[in-house]
Tab-separated table of C-alpha atoms and ligand atoms in Angstrom:
chain	number	residue	atom	x	y	z
Z	1	VAL	CA	-0.061	0.048	-0.084
Z	2	SER	CA	1.495	3.379	-1.023
Z	3	ASP	CA	1.688	6.028	1.587
Z	4	ASP	CA	1.009	9.297	-0.101
Z	5	ARG	CA	1.104	11.530	3.021
Z	6	PHE	CA	4.511	12.855	2.278
Z	7	SER	CA	4.236	12.899	-1.511
Z	8	GLY	CA	3.723	16.570	-1.490
Z	9	SER	CA	0.489	16.072	-3.561
Z	10	ALA	CA	-1.951	17.516	-0.886
Z	11	PRO	CA	-4.193	20.172	-2.423
Z	12	ARG	CA	-3.295	23.895	-1.750
Z	13	PHE	CA	-5.680	25.418	1.005
Z	14	ASP	CA	-7.512	27.310	-1.663
Z	15	GLU	CA	-8.279	24.244	-3.684
Z	16	VAL	CA	-10.295	22.450	-0.723
Z	17	GLU	CA	-13.671	23.257	0.256
Z	18	PRO	CA	-13.968	26.127	2.790
Z	19	ALA	CA	-15.841	23.595	4.987
Z	20	ALA	CA	-12.344	22.480	5.949
Z	21	PHE	CA	-11.436	25.772	7.512
Z	22	ASP	CA	-14.615	26.740	9.489
Z	23	GLU	CA	-14.743	23.761	11.715
Z	24	LEU	CA	-14.712	25.790	15.013
Z	25	PRO	CA	-17.535	28.033	16.129
Z	26	LEU	CA	-15.892	31.167	17.754
Z	27	TRP	CA	-18.061	31.015	20.685
Z	28	SER	CA	-16.816	27.421	21.395
Z	29	ALA	CA	-13.210	28.151	20.892
Z	30	PRO	CA	-12.013	29.569	24.251
Z	31	PHE	CA	-13.661	26.714	26.168
Z	32	GLY	CA	-12.452	24.166	23.699
Z	33	LEU	CA	-8.876	25.235	23.569
Z	34	ARG	CA	-8.489	24.856	27.373
Z	35	LEU	CA	-10.405	21.316	27.049
Z	36	LEU	CA	-7.952	20.171	24.417
Z	37	GLU	CA	-5.009	21.167	26.555
Z	38	MET	CA	-6.290	18.883	29.320
Z	39	VAL	CA	-7.106	15.631	27.415
Z	40	GLU	CA	-4.769	12.802	27.343
Z	41	LEU	CA	-3.810	12.036	23.708
Z	42	ARG	CA	-2.756	8.523	23.042
Z	43	PRO	CA	-2.892	6.493	19.801
Z	44	GLY	CA	-5.563	3.911	19.754
Z	45	LEU	CA	-7.909	5.459	22.259
Z	46	VAL	CA	-11.742	5.087	21.991
Z	47	ALA	CA	-13.042	8.619	22.645
Z	48	LEU	CA	-16.533	10.092	22.901
Z	49	ASP	CA	-17.784	13.659	22.415
Z	50	ILE	CA	-21.047	14.495	24.001
Z	51	GLY	CA	-23.075	17.206	22.398
Z	52	CYS	CA	-20.603	17.429	19.308
Z	53	GLY	CA	-22.920	19.753	17.455
Z	54	THR	CA	-21.253	20.723	14.130
Z	55	GLY	CA	-18.209	18.885	15.135
Z	56	PHE	CA	-16.209	20.509	17.942
Z	57	PRO	CA	-14.045	19.270	19.444
Z	58	LEU	CA	-14.935	15.923	17.664
Z	59	VAL	CA	-13.118	16.543	14.304
Z	60	GLU	CA	-10.164	18.047	15.842
Z	61	LEU	CA	-9.768	15.368	18.602
Z	62	ALA	CA	-9.982	12.641	15.950
Z	63	GLN	CA	-7.223	14.120	14.113
Z	64	ARG	CA	-4.973	14.790	17.047
Z	65	LEU	CA	-5.620	11.149	18.288
Z	66	GLY	CA	-4.722	9.882	14.910
Z	67	PRO	CA	-6.044	7.151	12.563
Z	68	GLY	CA	-5.714	4.377	15.064
Z	69	ALA	CA	-8.186	5.820	17.434
Z	70	THR	CA	-11.998	5.880	17.217
Z	71	VAL	CA	-14.010	8.881	18.212
Z	72	HIS	CA	-17.664	8.707	18.537
Z	73	GLY	CA	-19.789	11.810	18.249
Z	74	VAL	CA	-23.185	11.954	20.005
Z	75	ASP	CA	-25.800	14.663	19.397
Z	76	PRO	CA	-29.521	14.577	18.618
Z	77	TRP	CA	-29.234	17.503	16.123
Z	78	GLY	CA	-29.363	15.505	12.857
Z	79	ALA	CA	-28.512	18.519	10.422
Z	80	ALA	CA	-25.435	19.372	12.436
Z	81	LEU	CA	-24.180	15.815	12.068
Z	82	ALA	CA	-24.785	16.054	8.366
Z	83	ARG	CA	-22.490	18.968	8.351
Z	84	VAL	CA	-19.930	17.019	10.458
Z	85	GLY	CA	-20.038	14.215	7.974
Z	86	HIS	CA	-19.235	16.697	5.222
Z	87	LYS	CA	-16.322	18.099	7.001
Z	88	LEU	CA	-15.012	14.550	7.786
Z	89	ALA	CA	-15.184	13.771	4.035
Z	90	VAL	CA	-13.527	17.038	3.007
Z	91	CYS	CA	-10.768	16.583	5.540
Z	92	GLY	CA	-10.272	12.913	4.818
Z	93	VAL	CA	-10.835	12.051	8.502
Z	94	GLY	CA	-12.029	8.356	8.715
Z	95	ASN	CA	-11.799	7.535	12.478
Z	96	VAL	CA	-15.247	9.112	13.549
Z	97	THR	CA	-18.513	7.380	14.085
Z	98	LEU	CA	-21.540	9.694	14.324
Z	99	HIS	CA	-24.577	8.820	16.484
Z	100	GLU	CA	-27.807	10.912	16.090
Z	101	ALA	CA	-28.864	10.186	19.680
Z	102	ARG	CA	-29.374	11.733	23.069
Z	103	ALA	CA	-26.614	11.222	25.650
Z	104	GLU	CA	-29.299	10.241	28.149
Z	105	ARG	CA	-29.094	6.737	26.285
Z	106	LEU	CA	-25.614	6.307	24.737
Z	107	PRO	CA	-25.496	3.859	21.978
Z	108	LEU	CA	-22.233	2.318	23.300
Z	109	ALA	CA	-21.298	-0.839	25.222
Z	110	ASP	CA	-20.492	-0.784	28.940
Z	111	GLY	CA	-16.767	0.216	29.593
Z	112	ALA	CA	-16.211	0.756	25.816
Z	113	VAL	CA	-14.589	4.327	26.136
Z	114	ASP	CA	-11.247	5.436	27.266
Z	115	LEU	CA	-11.970	9.285	26.995
Z	116	ILE	CA	-14.981	11.367	27.150
Z	117	VAL	CA	-15.100	15.049	26.309
Z	118	SER	CA	-17.874	17.679	26.138
Z	119	ASN	CA	-17.554	21.221	25.219
Z	120	ASN	CA	-20.572	23.102	26.448
Z	121	GLY	CA	-22.547	19.911	26.031
Z	122	PHE	CA	-23.439	18.724	29.549
Z	123	ASN	CA	-24.984	22.126	30.329
Z	124	ASN	CA	-27.450	21.763	27.441
Z	125	VAL	CA	-28.832	18.294	27.942
Z	126	ASP	CA	-32.350	17.736	29.445
Z	127	ASP	CA	-31.342	15.288	32.152
Z	128	LEU	CA	-27.907	15.785	33.425
Z	129	ASP	CA	-28.140	12.916	36.077
Z	130	ALA	CA	-29.111	10.326	33.281
Z	131	VAL	CA	-26.300	11.586	30.960
Z	132	ILE	CA	-23.663	11.209	33.777
Z	133	ALA	CA	-25.086	7.819	34.603
Z	134	GLU	CA	-24.507	6.858	30.998
Z	135	CYS	CA	-20.929	8.356	31.096
Z	136	ALA	CA	-20.203	6.210	34.078
Z	137	ARG	CA	-21.516	3.115	32.307
Z	138	VAL	CA	-19.721	3.461	29.034
Z	139	ALA	CA	-16.309	4.689	30.470
Z	140	ARG	CA	-13.969	2.012	31.387
Z	141	PRO	CA	-12.264	2.136	34.826
Z	142	GLY	CA	-9.498	4.675	34.667
Z	143	ALA	CA	-11.054	6.525	31.699
Z	144	GLN	CA	-10.569	10.238	31.569
Z	145	LEU	CA	-13.550	12.628	31.274
Z	146	VAL	CA	-12.966	16.316	30.537
Z	147	PHE	CA	-15.776	18.819	30.128
Z	148	ALA	CA	-15.928	22.625	29.776
Z	149	CYS	CA	-19.006	24.892	30.633
Z	150	ASN	CA	-19.743	28.448	31.337
Z	151	LEU	CA	-20.329	29.518	34.817
Z	152	PRO	CA	-22.889	31.680	36.818
Z	153	GLY	CA	-21.925	35.293	36.248
Z	154	SER	CA	-21.607	34.824	32.541
Z	155	MET	CA	-22.477	38.207	30.807
Z	156	ARG	CA	-23.088	39.816	34.162
Z	157	GLU	CA	-22.727	43.270	32.595
Z	158	LEU	CA	-25.952	42.587	30.719
Z	159	TYR	CA	-27.900	40.744	33.387
Z	160	ASP	CA	-27.246	43.286	36.095
Z	161	GLU	CA	-28.563	46.185	33.741
Z	162	TYR	CA	-31.459	44.052	32.719
Z	163	ASP	CA	-32.262	43.117	36.377
Z	164	ALA	CA	-32.171	46.697	37.493
Z	165	LEU	CA	-34.461	47.796	34.737
Z	166	LEU	CA	-37.030	45.130	35.578
Z	167	HIS	CA	-36.898	46.068	39.161
Z	168	GLU	CA	-37.492	49.845	38.329
Z	169	ARG	CA	-40.461	48.864	36.306
Z	170	GLY	CA	-41.940	46.526	39.091
Z	171	LEU	CA	-41.530	43.413	37.064
Z	172	GLU	CA	-40.634	41.142	40.016
Z	173	GLY	CA	-41.971	37.996	38.495
Z	174	GLU	CA	-39.953	38.595	35.398
Z	175	ARG	CA	-36.818	39.289	37.532
Z	176	ARG	CA	-37.331	35.873	39.313
Z	177	ALA	CA	-37.864	34.182	35.915
Z	178	LEU	CA	-34.614	35.681	34.451
Z	179	ALA	CA	-32.753	34.505	37.648
Z	180	ALA	CA	-34.329	31.080	37.527
Z	181	GLY	CA	-33.366	30.569	33.889
Z	182	VAL	CA	-29.696	31.516	34.472
Z	183	ARG	CA	-29.585	29.162	37.555
Z	184	SER	CA	-30.967	26.313	35.463
Z	185	ARG	CA	-28.574	26.877	32.655
Z	186	ARG	CA	-25.401	27.786	34.627
Z	187	LYS	CA	-24.568	25.870	37.648
Z	188	PRO	CA	-21.570	26.398	39.857
Z	189	ILE	CA	-18.771	23.981	38.905
Z	190	SER	CA	-18.663	22.622	42.532
Z	191	VAL	CA	-22.316	21.539	41.918
Z	192	THR	CA	-21.652	19.855	38.531
Z	193	SER	CA	-18.475	18.211	39.614
Z	194	ALA	CA	-20.142	16.738	42.711
Z	195	LEU	CA	-22.530	15.024	40.461
Z	196	PHE	CA	-19.785	13.341	38.690
Z	197	GLU	CA	-18.077	12.423	42.022
Z	198	ARG	CA	-21.379	10.820	43.014
Z	199	ALA	CA	-21.575	8.835	39.959
Z	200	GLY	CA	-18.247	7.084	40.206
Z	201	PHE	CA	-15.756	9.624	38.855
Z	202	ARG	CA	-12.896	11.231	40.821
Z	203	VAL	CA	-12.538	14.956	40.002
Z	204	GLU	CA	-8.806	15.530	39.624
Z	205	ARG	CA	-8.522	19.122	38.288
Z	206	ILE	CA	-10.803	22.096	37.778
Z	207	ILE	CA	-9.509	25.210	36.101
Z	208	GLU	CA	-11.490	28.381	36.026
Z	209	ASP	CA	-10.853	31.209	33.580
Z	210	SER	CA	-12.864	33.902	31.700
Z	211	PHE	CA	-12.852	35.588	28.404
Z	212	ALA	CA	-14.416	38.894	27.179
Z	213	LEU	CA	-16.931	39.012	24.330
Z	214	ARG	CA	-16.609	42.598	23.108
Z	215	PHE	CA	-19.053	44.650	20.807
Z	216	ALA	CA	-19.022	48.216	19.698
Z	217	ASP	CA	-22.338	48.528	21.611
Z	218	ALA	CA	-25.549	46.852	22.427
Z	219	THR	CA	-26.926	47.667	19.012
Z	220	ALA	CA	-24.239	45.513	17.425
Z	221	MET	CA	-24.610	42.929	20.090
Z	222	PHE	CA	-28.316	42.313	19.800
Z	223	ALA	CA	-27.967	42.102	15.931
Z	224	HIS	CA	-24.977	39.751	16.091
Z	225	PHE	CA	-26.201	36.454	14.491
Z	226	PHE	CA	-24.969	34.015	17.112
Z	227	MET	CA	-26.185	36.308	19.982
Z	228	SER	CA	-29.541	36.817	18.298
Z	229	ILE	CA	-30.351	33.057	17.948
Z	230	ILE	CA	-28.860	31.765	21.141
Z	231	PHE	CA	-28.943	34.343	23.858
Z	232	VAL	CA	-31.373	37.086	22.916
Z	233	PRO	CA	-34.381	34.535	22.838
Z	234	GLN	CA	-33.566	33.521	26.426
Z	235	TRP	CA	-33.663	37.139	27.634
Z	236	LEU	CA	-36.882	37.901	25.735
Z	237	GLU	CA	-38.796	34.717	26.968
Z	238	VAL	CA	-39.264	36.141	30.567
Z	239	LEU	CA	-41.266	39.127	29.179
Z	240	ALA	CA	-44.817	39.127	27.917
Z	241	PRO	CA	-44.794	39.995	24.099
Z	242	ALA	CA	-46.188	43.565	24.704
Z	243	LEU	CA	-43.283	44.359	27.112
Z	244	ARG	CA	-40.523	43.167	24.879
Z	245	GLU	CA	-40.136	46.186	22.658
Z	246	PRO	CA	-40.354	48.934	25.318
Z	247	VAL	CA	-38.106	47.060	27.696
Z	248	PHE	CA	-35.411	46.052	25.250
Z	249	THR	CA	-35.340	49.576	23.559
Z	250	GLU	CA	-34.535	50.959	27.042
Z	251	LEU	CA	-32.081	48.159	27.809
Z	252	GLU	CA	-30.257	48.824	24.613
Z	253	ARG	CA	-30.081	52.595	25.228
Z	254	ARG	CA	-28.655	51.972	28.657
Z	255	LEU	CA	-26.052	49.460	27.431
Z	256	ASN	CA	-25.167	51.875	24.706
Z	257	GLU	CA	-24.511	54.516	27.080
Z	258	ARG	CA	-22.259	52.289	29.103
Z	259	ALA	CA	-20.433	51.346	25.776
Z	260	ARG	CA	-20.026	54.933	24.978
Z	261	ILE	CA	-18.458	55.712	28.247
Z	262	ALA	CA	-16.335	52.604	28.592
Z	263	GLY	CA	-15.349	52.470	24.817
Z	264	ASP	CA	-17.016	49.203	24.134
Z	265	LEU	CA	-19.629	46.819	25.464
Z	266	THR	CA	-17.786	43.944	27.061
Z	267	LEU	CA	-19.588	40.761	28.207
Z	268	THR	CA	-17.451	38.622	30.510
Z	269	ILE	CA	-17.853	34.812	30.126
Z	270	PRO	CA	-16.451	33.026	33.172
Z	271	PHE	CA	-15.889	29.303	32.433
Z	272	ALA	CA	-14.496	26.053	33.987
Z	273	CYS	CA	-12.791	22.978	32.583
Z	274	CYS	CA	-13.137	20.044	34.799
Z	275	GLU	CA	-11.072	16.709	34.475
Z	276	CYS	CA	-12.449	13.586	36.031
Z	277	ARG	CA	-11.205	9.929	36.248
Z	278	ARG	CA	-13.613	6.989	36.239
Z	279	THR	CA	-13.051	4.974	39.366
Z	280	GLY	CA	-13.355	1.276	39.443
Z	281	GLU	CA	-12.430	-1.981	40.979
Z	282	GLY	CA	-8.504	-2.368	40.992
Z	283	SER	CA	-8.122	0.167	38.242
Z	284	PHE	CA	-7.901	3.433	40.044
Z	285	GLY	CA	-5.947	5.790	37.766
Z	286	THR	CA	-4.742	2.948	35.431
Z	287	PRO	CA	-3.481	4.421	32.267
Z	288	GLY	CA	-5.228	3.777	28.999
Z	289	PRO	CA	-3.925	1.661	26.103
Z	290	ARG	CA	-0.840	2.705	24.435
B	301	SAM	C1	-23.636	24.680	22.945
B	301	SAM	S1	-23.739	23.356	21.777
B	301	SAM	C2	-21.937	22.761	21.783
B	301	SAM	C3	-21.675	22.120	20.434
B	301	SAM	C4	-20.277	21.905	20.396
B	301	SAM	N1	-19.689	20.818	21.428
B	301	SAM	C5	-19.357	23.059	20.335
B	301	SAM	O1	-18.542	23.394	21.303
B	301	SAM	O2	-19.428	23.873	19.414
B	301	SAM	C6	-24.681	22.143	22.760
B	301	SAM	C7	-24.876	20.786	21.845
B	301	SAM	O3	-25.563	19.955	22.815
B	301	SAM	C8	-26.519	19.131	22.014
B	301	SAM	N2	-27.440	18.469	22.733
B	301	SAM	C9	-28.623	18.926	23.353
B	301	SAM	N3	-29.264	18.086	24.088
B	301	SAM	C10	-28.511	16.932	24.109
B	301	SAM	C11	-28.434	15.590	24.472
B	301	SAM	N4	-29.579	15.312	25.358
B	301	SAM	N5	-27.645	14.805	24.370
B	301	SAM	C12	-26.443	15.020	23.581
B	301	SAM	N6	-26.435	16.308	22.985
B	301	SAM	C13	-27.342	17.203	23.322
B	301	SAM	C14	-27.028	20.236	21.128
B	301	SAM	O4	-27.684	19.670	20.079
B	301	SAM	C15	-25.796	21.083	20.771
B	301	SAM	O5	-25.252	20.596	19.548
């Protein structure tokens, strides 16, 4: 079998499909770069990416582990998996198996996996306890699990202004709904990591960091595509339809004033990366296959 990896015949970058270059959503990058620093990379591993979405870190991890490894990607979002399939074909990555499934029921055998990763996946599933139980089932004793998630306090610059505005207008039920939504989506890392401990993982390392999402002002932020489809609906849903325009027009005005004084609108995103190890009979901390 000829080995053409070093033949110099690889296409130039502008001859391949652009899909090969837009693999990583920018929002996912700061979390995912830390996650990729923490995972153990060994040839031959069987890995699993939970909530792989459009392929991150799945496609990158598969390539970093090399062709001898197998990487499973699980996500219920079929259209995103079709996109991943296209990227895999464009990039010639052949060691990925995609599963259109929910992580509450993983289509994998007991003890089949050496490494589990999830980049902002666990904080998006419906039943985190069930997902963690499934991780414990499919992880072999000694398997590593690394996940990244954003933390309470995310975008506090916006939430503080929004909360103050709701308070001024006597919208106390809406304030409570806003706070409850944040609490349900962003748990302290001590709470999430304790769930893994209880399910049979040992938490070995937690790093906390933050990054700044900067915009010229709130007008730019509200119109930004990713913000408008992911976050703005969460902020609007606490308001009755008739209140949305007046409240958001005022919120935009106040945030724009802040941006004018500060020079930009910065939204701070605190996040954590947590590394766990599957415990197990006689195998505590055993290294994976080489
Ligand atoms: C914030 S996105 C993260 C996607 C990707 N990991 C990234 O970093 O760009 C969360 C993903 O979790 C997926 N998801 C939602 N519910 C899920 C479930 N029950 N099991 C597995 N994945 C789920 C969503 O479809 C979505 O692709």
